[in-house]
PDB file of C-alpha atoms in Angstrom:
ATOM      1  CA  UNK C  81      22.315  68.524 -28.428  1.00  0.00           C
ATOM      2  CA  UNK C  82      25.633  68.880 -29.295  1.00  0.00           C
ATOM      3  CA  UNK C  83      27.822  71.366 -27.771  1.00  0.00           C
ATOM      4  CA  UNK C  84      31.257  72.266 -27.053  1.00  0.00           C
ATOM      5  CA  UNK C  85      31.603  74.437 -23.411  1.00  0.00           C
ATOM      6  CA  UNK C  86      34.673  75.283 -21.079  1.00  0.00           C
ATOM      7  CA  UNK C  87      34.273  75.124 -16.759  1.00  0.00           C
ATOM      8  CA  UNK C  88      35.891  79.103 -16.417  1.00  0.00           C
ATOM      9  CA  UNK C  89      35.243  81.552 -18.688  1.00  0.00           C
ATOM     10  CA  UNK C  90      38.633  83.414 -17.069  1.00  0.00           C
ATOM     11  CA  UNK C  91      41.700  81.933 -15.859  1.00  0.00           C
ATOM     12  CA  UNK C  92      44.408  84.290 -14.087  1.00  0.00           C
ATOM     13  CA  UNK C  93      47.747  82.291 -13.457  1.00  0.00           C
ATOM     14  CA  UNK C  94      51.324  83.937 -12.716  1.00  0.00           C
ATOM     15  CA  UNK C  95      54.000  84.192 -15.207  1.00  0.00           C
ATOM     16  CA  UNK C  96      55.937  81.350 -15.118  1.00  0.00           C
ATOM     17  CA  UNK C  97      53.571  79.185 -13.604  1.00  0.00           C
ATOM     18  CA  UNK C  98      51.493  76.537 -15.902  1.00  0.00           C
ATOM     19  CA  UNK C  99      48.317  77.065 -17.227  1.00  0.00           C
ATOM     20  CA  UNK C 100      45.041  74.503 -17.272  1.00  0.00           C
ATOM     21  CA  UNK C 101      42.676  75.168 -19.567  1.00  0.00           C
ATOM     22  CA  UNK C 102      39.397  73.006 -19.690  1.00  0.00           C
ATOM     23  CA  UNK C 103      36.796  72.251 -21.908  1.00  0.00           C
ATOM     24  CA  UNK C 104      33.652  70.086 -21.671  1.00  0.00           C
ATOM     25  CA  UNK C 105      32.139  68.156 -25.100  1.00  0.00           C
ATOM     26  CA  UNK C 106      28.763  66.664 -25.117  1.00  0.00           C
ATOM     27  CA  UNK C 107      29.427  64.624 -28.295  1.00  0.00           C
ATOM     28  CA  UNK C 108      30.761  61.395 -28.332  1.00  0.00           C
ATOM     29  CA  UNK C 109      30.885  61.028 -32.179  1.00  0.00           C
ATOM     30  CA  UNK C 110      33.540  63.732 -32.130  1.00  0.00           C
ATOM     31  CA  UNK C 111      36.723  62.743 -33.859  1.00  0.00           C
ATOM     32  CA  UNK C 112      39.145  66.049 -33.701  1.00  0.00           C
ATOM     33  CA  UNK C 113      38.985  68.296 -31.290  1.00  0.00           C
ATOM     34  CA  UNK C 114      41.111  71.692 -31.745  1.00  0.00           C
ATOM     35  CA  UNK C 115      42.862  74.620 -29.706  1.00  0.00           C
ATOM     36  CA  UNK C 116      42.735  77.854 -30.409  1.00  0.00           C
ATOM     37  CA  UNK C 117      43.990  80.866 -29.435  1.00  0.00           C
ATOM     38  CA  UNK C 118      42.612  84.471 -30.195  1.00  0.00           C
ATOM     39  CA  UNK C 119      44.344  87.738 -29.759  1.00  0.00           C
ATOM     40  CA  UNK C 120      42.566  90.817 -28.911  1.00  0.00           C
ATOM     41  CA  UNK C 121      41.523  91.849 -32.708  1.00  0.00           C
ATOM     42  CA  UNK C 122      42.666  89.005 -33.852  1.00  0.00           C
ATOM     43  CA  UNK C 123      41.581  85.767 -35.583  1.00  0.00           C
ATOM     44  CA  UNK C 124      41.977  82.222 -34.510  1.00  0.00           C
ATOM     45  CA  UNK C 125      45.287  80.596 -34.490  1.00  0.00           C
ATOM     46  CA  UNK C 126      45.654  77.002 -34.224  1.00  0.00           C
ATOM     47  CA  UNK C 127      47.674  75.968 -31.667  1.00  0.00           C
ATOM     48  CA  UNK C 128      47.359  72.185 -31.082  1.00  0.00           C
ATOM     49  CA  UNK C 129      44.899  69.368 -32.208  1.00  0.00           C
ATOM     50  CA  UNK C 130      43.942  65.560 -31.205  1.00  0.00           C
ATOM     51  CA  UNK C 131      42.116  63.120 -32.448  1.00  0.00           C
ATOM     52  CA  UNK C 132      40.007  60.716 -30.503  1.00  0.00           C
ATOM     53  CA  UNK C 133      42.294  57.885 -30.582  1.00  0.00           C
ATOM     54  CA  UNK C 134      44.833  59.476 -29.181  1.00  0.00           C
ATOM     55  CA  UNK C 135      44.722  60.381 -25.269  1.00  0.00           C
ATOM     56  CA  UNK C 136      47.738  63.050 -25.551  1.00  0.00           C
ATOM     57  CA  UNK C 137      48.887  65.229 -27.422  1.00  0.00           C
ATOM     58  CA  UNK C 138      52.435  67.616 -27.024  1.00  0.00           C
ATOM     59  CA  UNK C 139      53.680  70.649 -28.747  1.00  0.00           C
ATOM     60  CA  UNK C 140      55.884  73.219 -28.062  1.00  0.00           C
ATOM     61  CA  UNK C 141      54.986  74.595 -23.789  1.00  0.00           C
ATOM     62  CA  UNK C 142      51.806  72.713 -24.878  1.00  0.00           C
ATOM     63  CA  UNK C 143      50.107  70.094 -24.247  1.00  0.00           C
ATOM     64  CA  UNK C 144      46.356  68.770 -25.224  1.00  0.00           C
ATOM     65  CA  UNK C 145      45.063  65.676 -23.151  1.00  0.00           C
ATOM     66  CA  UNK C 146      41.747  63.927 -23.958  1.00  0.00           C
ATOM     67  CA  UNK C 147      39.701  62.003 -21.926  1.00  0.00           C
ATOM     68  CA  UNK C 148      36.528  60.230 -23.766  1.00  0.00           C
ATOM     69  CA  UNK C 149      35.276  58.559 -20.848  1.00  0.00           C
ATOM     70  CA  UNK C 150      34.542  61.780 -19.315  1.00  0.00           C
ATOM     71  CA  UNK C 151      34.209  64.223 -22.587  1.00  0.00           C
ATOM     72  CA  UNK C 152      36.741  66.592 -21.370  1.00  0.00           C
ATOM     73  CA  UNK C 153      39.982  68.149 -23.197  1.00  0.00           C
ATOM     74  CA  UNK C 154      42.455  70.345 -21.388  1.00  0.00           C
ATOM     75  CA  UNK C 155      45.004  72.682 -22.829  1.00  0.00           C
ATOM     76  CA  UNK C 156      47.961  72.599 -20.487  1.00  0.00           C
ATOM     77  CA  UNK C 157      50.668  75.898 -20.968  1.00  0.00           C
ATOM     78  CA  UNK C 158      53.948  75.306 -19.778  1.00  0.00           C
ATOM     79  CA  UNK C 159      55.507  78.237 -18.452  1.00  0.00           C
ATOM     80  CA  UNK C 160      53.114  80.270 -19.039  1.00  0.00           C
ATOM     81  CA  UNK C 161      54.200  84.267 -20.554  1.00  0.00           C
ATOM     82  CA  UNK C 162      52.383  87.359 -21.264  1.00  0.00           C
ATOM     83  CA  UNK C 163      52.096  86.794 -24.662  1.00  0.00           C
ATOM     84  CA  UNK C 164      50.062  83.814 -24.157  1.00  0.00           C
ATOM     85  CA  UNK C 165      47.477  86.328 -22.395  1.00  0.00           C
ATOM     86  CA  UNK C 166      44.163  85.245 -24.827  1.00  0.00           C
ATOM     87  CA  UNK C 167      41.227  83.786 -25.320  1.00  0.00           C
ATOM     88  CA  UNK C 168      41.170  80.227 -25.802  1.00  0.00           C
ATOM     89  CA  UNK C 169      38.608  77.886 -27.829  1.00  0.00           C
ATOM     90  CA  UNK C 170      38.034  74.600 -27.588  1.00  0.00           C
ATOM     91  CA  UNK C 171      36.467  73.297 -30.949  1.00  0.00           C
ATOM     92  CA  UNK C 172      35.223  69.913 -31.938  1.00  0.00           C
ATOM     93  CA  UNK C 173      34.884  68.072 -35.238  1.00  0.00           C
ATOM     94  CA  UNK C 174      32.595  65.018 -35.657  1.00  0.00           C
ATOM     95  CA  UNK C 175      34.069  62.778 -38.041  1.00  0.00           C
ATOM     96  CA  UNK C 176      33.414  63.531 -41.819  1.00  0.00           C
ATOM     97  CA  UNK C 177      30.941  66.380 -40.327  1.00  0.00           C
ATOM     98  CA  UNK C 178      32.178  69.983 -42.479  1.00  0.00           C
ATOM     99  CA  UNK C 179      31.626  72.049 -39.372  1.00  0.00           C
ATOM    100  CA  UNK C 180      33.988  72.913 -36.358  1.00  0.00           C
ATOM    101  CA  UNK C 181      31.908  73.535 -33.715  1.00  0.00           C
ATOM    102  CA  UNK C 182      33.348  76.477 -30.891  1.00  0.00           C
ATOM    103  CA  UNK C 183      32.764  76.984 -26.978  1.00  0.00           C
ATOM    104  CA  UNK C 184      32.738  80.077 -25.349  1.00  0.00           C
ATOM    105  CA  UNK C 185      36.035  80.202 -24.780  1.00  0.00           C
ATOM    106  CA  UNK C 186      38.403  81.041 -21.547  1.00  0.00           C
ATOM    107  CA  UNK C 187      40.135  84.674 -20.941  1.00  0.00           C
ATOM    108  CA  UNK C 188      43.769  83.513 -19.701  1.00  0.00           C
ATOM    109  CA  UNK C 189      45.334  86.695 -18.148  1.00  0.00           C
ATOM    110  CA  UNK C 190      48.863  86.365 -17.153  1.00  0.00           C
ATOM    111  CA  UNK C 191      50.199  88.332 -14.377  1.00  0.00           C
ATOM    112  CA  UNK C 192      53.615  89.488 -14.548  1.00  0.00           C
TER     113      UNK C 192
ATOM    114  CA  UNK I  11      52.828  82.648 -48.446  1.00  0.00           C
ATOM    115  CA  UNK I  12      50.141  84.998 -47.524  1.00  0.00           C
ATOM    116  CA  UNK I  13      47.801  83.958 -44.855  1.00  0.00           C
ATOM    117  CA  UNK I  14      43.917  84.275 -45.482  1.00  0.00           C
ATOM    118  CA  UNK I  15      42.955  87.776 -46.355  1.00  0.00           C
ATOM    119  CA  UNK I  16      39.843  89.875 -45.438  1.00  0.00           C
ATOM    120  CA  UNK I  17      38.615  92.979 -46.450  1.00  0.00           C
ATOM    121  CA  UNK I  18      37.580  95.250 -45.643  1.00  0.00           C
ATOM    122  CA  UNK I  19      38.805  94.846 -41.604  1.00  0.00           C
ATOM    123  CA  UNK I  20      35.745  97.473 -40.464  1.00  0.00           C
ATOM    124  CA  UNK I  21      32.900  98.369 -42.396  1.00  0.00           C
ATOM    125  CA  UNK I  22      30.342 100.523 -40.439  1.00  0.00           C
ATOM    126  CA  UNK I  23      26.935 100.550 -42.730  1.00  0.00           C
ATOM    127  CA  UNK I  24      23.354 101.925 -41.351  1.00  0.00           C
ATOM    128  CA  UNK I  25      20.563 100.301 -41.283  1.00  0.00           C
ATOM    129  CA  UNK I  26      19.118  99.262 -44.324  1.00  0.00           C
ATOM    130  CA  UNK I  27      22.160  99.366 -46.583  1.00  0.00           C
ATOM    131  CA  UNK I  28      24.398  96.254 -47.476  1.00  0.00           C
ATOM    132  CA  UNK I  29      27.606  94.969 -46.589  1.00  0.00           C
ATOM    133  CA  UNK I  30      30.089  92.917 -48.344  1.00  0.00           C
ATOM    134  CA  UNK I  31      32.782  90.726 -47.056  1.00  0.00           C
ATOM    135  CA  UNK I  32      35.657  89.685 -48.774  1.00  0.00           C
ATOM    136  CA  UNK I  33      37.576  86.680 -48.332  1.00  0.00           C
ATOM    137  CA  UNK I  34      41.336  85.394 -50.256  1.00  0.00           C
ATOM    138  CA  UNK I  35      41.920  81.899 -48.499  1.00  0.00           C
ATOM    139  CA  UNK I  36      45.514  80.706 -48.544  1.00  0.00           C
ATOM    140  CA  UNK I  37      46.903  79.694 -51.531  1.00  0.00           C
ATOM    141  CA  UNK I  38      46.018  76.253 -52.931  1.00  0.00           C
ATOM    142  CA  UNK I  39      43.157  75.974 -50.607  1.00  0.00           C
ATOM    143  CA  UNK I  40      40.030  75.617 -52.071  1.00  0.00           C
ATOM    144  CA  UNK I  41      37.650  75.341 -48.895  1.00  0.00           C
ATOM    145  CA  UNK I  42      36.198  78.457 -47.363  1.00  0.00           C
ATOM    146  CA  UNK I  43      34.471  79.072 -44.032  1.00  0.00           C
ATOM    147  CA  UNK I  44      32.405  81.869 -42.778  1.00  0.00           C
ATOM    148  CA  UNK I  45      32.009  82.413 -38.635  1.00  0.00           C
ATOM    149  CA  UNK I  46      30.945  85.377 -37.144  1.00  0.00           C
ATOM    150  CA  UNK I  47      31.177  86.407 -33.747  1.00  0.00           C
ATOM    151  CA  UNK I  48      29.503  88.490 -31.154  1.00  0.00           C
ATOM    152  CA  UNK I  49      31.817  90.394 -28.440  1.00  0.00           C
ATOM    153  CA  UNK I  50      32.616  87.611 -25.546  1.00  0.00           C
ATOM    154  CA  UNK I  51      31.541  84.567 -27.714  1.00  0.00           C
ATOM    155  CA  UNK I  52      32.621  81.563 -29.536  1.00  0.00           C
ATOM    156  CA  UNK I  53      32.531  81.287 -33.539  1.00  0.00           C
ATOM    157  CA  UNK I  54      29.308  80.433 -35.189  1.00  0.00           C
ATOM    158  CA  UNK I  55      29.715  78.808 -38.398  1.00  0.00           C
ATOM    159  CA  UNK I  56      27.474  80.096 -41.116  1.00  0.00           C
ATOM    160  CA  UNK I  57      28.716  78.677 -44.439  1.00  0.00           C
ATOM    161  CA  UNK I  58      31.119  76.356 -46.026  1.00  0.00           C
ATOM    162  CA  UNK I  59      32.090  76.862 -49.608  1.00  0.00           C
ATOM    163  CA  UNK I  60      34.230  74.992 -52.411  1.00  0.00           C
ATOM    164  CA  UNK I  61      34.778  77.074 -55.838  1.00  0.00           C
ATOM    165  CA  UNK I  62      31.270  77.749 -57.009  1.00  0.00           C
ATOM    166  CA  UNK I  63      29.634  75.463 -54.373  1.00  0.00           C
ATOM    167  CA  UNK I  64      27.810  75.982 -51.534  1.00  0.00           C
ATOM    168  CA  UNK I  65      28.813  72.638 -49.793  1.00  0.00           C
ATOM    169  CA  UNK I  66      26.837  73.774 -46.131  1.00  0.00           C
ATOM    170  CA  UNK I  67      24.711  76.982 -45.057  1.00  0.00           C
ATOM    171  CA  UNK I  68      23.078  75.263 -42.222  1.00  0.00           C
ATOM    172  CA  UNK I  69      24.453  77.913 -40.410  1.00  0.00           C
ATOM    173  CA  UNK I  70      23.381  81.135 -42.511  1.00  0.00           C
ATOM    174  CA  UNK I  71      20.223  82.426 -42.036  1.00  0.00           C
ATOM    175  CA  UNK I  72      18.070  82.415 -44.434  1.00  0.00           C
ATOM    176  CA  UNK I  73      16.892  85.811 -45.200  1.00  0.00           C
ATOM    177  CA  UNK I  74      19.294  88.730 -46.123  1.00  0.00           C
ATOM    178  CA  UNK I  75      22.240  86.900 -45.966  1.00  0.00           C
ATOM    179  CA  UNK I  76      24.423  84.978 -49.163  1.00  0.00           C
ATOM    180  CA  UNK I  77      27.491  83.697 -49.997  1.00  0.00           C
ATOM    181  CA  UNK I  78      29.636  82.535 -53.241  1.00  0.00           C
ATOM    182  CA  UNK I  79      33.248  81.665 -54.418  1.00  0.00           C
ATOM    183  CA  UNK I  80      33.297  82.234 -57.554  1.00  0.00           C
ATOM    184  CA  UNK I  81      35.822  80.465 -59.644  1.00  0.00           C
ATOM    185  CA  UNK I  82      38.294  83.650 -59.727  1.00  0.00           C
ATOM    186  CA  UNK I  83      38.159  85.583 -56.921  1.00  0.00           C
ATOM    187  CA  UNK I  84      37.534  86.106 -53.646  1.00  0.00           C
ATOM    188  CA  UNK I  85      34.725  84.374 -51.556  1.00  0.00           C
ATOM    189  CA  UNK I  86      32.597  87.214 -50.781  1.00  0.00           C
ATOM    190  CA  UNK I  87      29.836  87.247 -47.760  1.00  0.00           C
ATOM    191  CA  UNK I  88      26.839  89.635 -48.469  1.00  0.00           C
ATOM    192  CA  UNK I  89      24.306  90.852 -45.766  1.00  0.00           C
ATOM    193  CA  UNK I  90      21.040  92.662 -47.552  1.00  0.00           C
ATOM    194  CA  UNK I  91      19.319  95.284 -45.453  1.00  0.00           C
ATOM    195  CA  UNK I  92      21.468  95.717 -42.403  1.00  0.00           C
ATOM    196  CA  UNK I  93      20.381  95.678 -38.798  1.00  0.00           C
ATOM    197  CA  UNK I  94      21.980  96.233 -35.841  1.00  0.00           C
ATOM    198  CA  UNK I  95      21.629  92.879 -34.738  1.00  0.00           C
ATOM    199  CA  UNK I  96      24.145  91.771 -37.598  1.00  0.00           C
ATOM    200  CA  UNK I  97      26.507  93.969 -35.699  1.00  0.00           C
ATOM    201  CA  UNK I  98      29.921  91.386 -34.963  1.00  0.00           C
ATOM    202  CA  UNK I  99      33.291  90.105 -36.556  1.00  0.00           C
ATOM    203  CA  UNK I 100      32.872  87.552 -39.537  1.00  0.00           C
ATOM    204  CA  UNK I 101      35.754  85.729 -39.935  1.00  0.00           C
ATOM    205  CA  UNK I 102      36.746  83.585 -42.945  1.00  0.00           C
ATOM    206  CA  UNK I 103      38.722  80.376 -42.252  1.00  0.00           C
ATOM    207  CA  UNK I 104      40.307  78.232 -45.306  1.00  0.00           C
ATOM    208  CA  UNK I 105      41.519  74.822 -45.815  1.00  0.00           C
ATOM    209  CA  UNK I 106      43.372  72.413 -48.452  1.00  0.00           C
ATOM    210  CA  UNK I 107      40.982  69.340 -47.507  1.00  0.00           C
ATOM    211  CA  UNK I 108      37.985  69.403 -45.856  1.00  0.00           C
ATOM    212  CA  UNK I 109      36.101  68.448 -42.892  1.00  0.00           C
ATOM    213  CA  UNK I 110      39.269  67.467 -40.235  1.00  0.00           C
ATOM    214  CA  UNK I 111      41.550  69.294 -41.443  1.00  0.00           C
ATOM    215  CA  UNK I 112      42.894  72.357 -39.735  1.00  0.00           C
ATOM    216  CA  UNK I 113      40.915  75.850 -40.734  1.00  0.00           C
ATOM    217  CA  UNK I 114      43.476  78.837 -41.045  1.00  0.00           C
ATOM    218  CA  UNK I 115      41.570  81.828 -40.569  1.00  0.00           C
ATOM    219  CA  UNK I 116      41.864  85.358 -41.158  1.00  0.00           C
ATOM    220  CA  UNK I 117      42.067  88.368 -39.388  1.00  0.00           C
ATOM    221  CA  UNK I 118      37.858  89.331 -39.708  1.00  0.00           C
ATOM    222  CA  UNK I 119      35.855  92.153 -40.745  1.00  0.00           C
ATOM    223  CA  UNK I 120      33.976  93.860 -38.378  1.00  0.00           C
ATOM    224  CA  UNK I 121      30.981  94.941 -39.291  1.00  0.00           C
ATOM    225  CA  UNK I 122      29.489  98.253 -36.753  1.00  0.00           C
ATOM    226  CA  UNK I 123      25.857  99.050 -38.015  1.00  0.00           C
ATOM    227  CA  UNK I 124      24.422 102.077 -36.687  1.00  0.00           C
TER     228      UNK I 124
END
């Protein structure tokens, strides 16, 4: 079935030093994957998206990379500061579908 | 412009009573979504609404639990007959278009039943 899962569930990286975050997707119809991040208490705030034609994706300290021929999306963090200390999602869209689907998600804890 | 709203933020209800979510998406956005969440997991969707549609409840189940969006007002989640297995945050997310278009959500309500 389909399904949208991430290789750590935590990630503990230094301040300063760049993040990795990755995420597995089982569905190859999927046209828009998203990142988001979630606060303690918090909802979900978008921080970056891609769709399928595209391999990469930057932002600001961000970047998204996709990789179809192995279903995998990483959220790289540049720099990486205590306030990015979160939970991230992964989330997938199949194309014209009305649902995002959401992994688990990955702790990042940054150490100061 | 005000982000999506939800109220109340905690609602504790026992068993056997019912609880109703309230949800003001961003304005001019005419989508609604409902997830809800259990401690350490991912969103679940549950429902997506346009005004005074139900467009998909795949996700809802189908006892005890409803949703509208009425054409004034706020979207508004309602769980009959509580148990403590509906116990999590349910967020609302919004949007201007639907399907790939970025959800905006809000900052949940969650719900303690005892």
């Amino acid at each position: 079935g389909e399904s949208v899962g991430l290789h750590l569930p935590t990630l503990s990286v230094q301040e300063g030093d760049n993040s990795i975050i990755n995420c597995a997707y089982s569905n190859s119809a999927s046209a828009y994957f998203i990142w988001y991040k979630q606060e303690s208490g918090k909802g979900p705030q978008f921080i970056i998206d891609i769709r399928s034609n595209m391999d990469k994706r930057q932002g600001q300290r961000v970047t998204v990379l996709l990789n179809k021929t192995v279903k995998h999306l990483s959220l790289q963090i540049a720099a990486t500061q205590p306030g990015d200390s979160a939970v991230y999602f992964c989330a997938e869209n199949y194309d014209g579908g009305f649902k995002t689907i959401f992994g688990a998600g990955t702790r990042l804890f940054v150490k100061a | 412009n005000a982000g999506v709203m939800q109220n109340p933020r905690h609602l504790v209800r026992r068993r056997g009573q019912e609880a109703r979510l309230r949800c003001s998406p961003m304005k001019g956005h005419s989508h609604v979504y409902w997830y809800r969440q259990l401690p350490e997991e991912g969103l679940k969707f549950m429902v997506y609404l346009q005004k005074e549609n139900i467009i998909d409840e795949s996700g809802m189940p189908k006892e005890r639990f409803s949703a509208e969006f009425p054409k004034e007002g706020p979207s508004i989640l309602r769980i009959q007959q509580v148990v403590r297995g509906d116990s999590a945050a349910y967020f609302c997310a919004s949007s201007p278009q639907r399907s790939q278009e970025t959800q905006y959500f809000g900052p949940g309500t969650r719900l303690l039943v005892l």
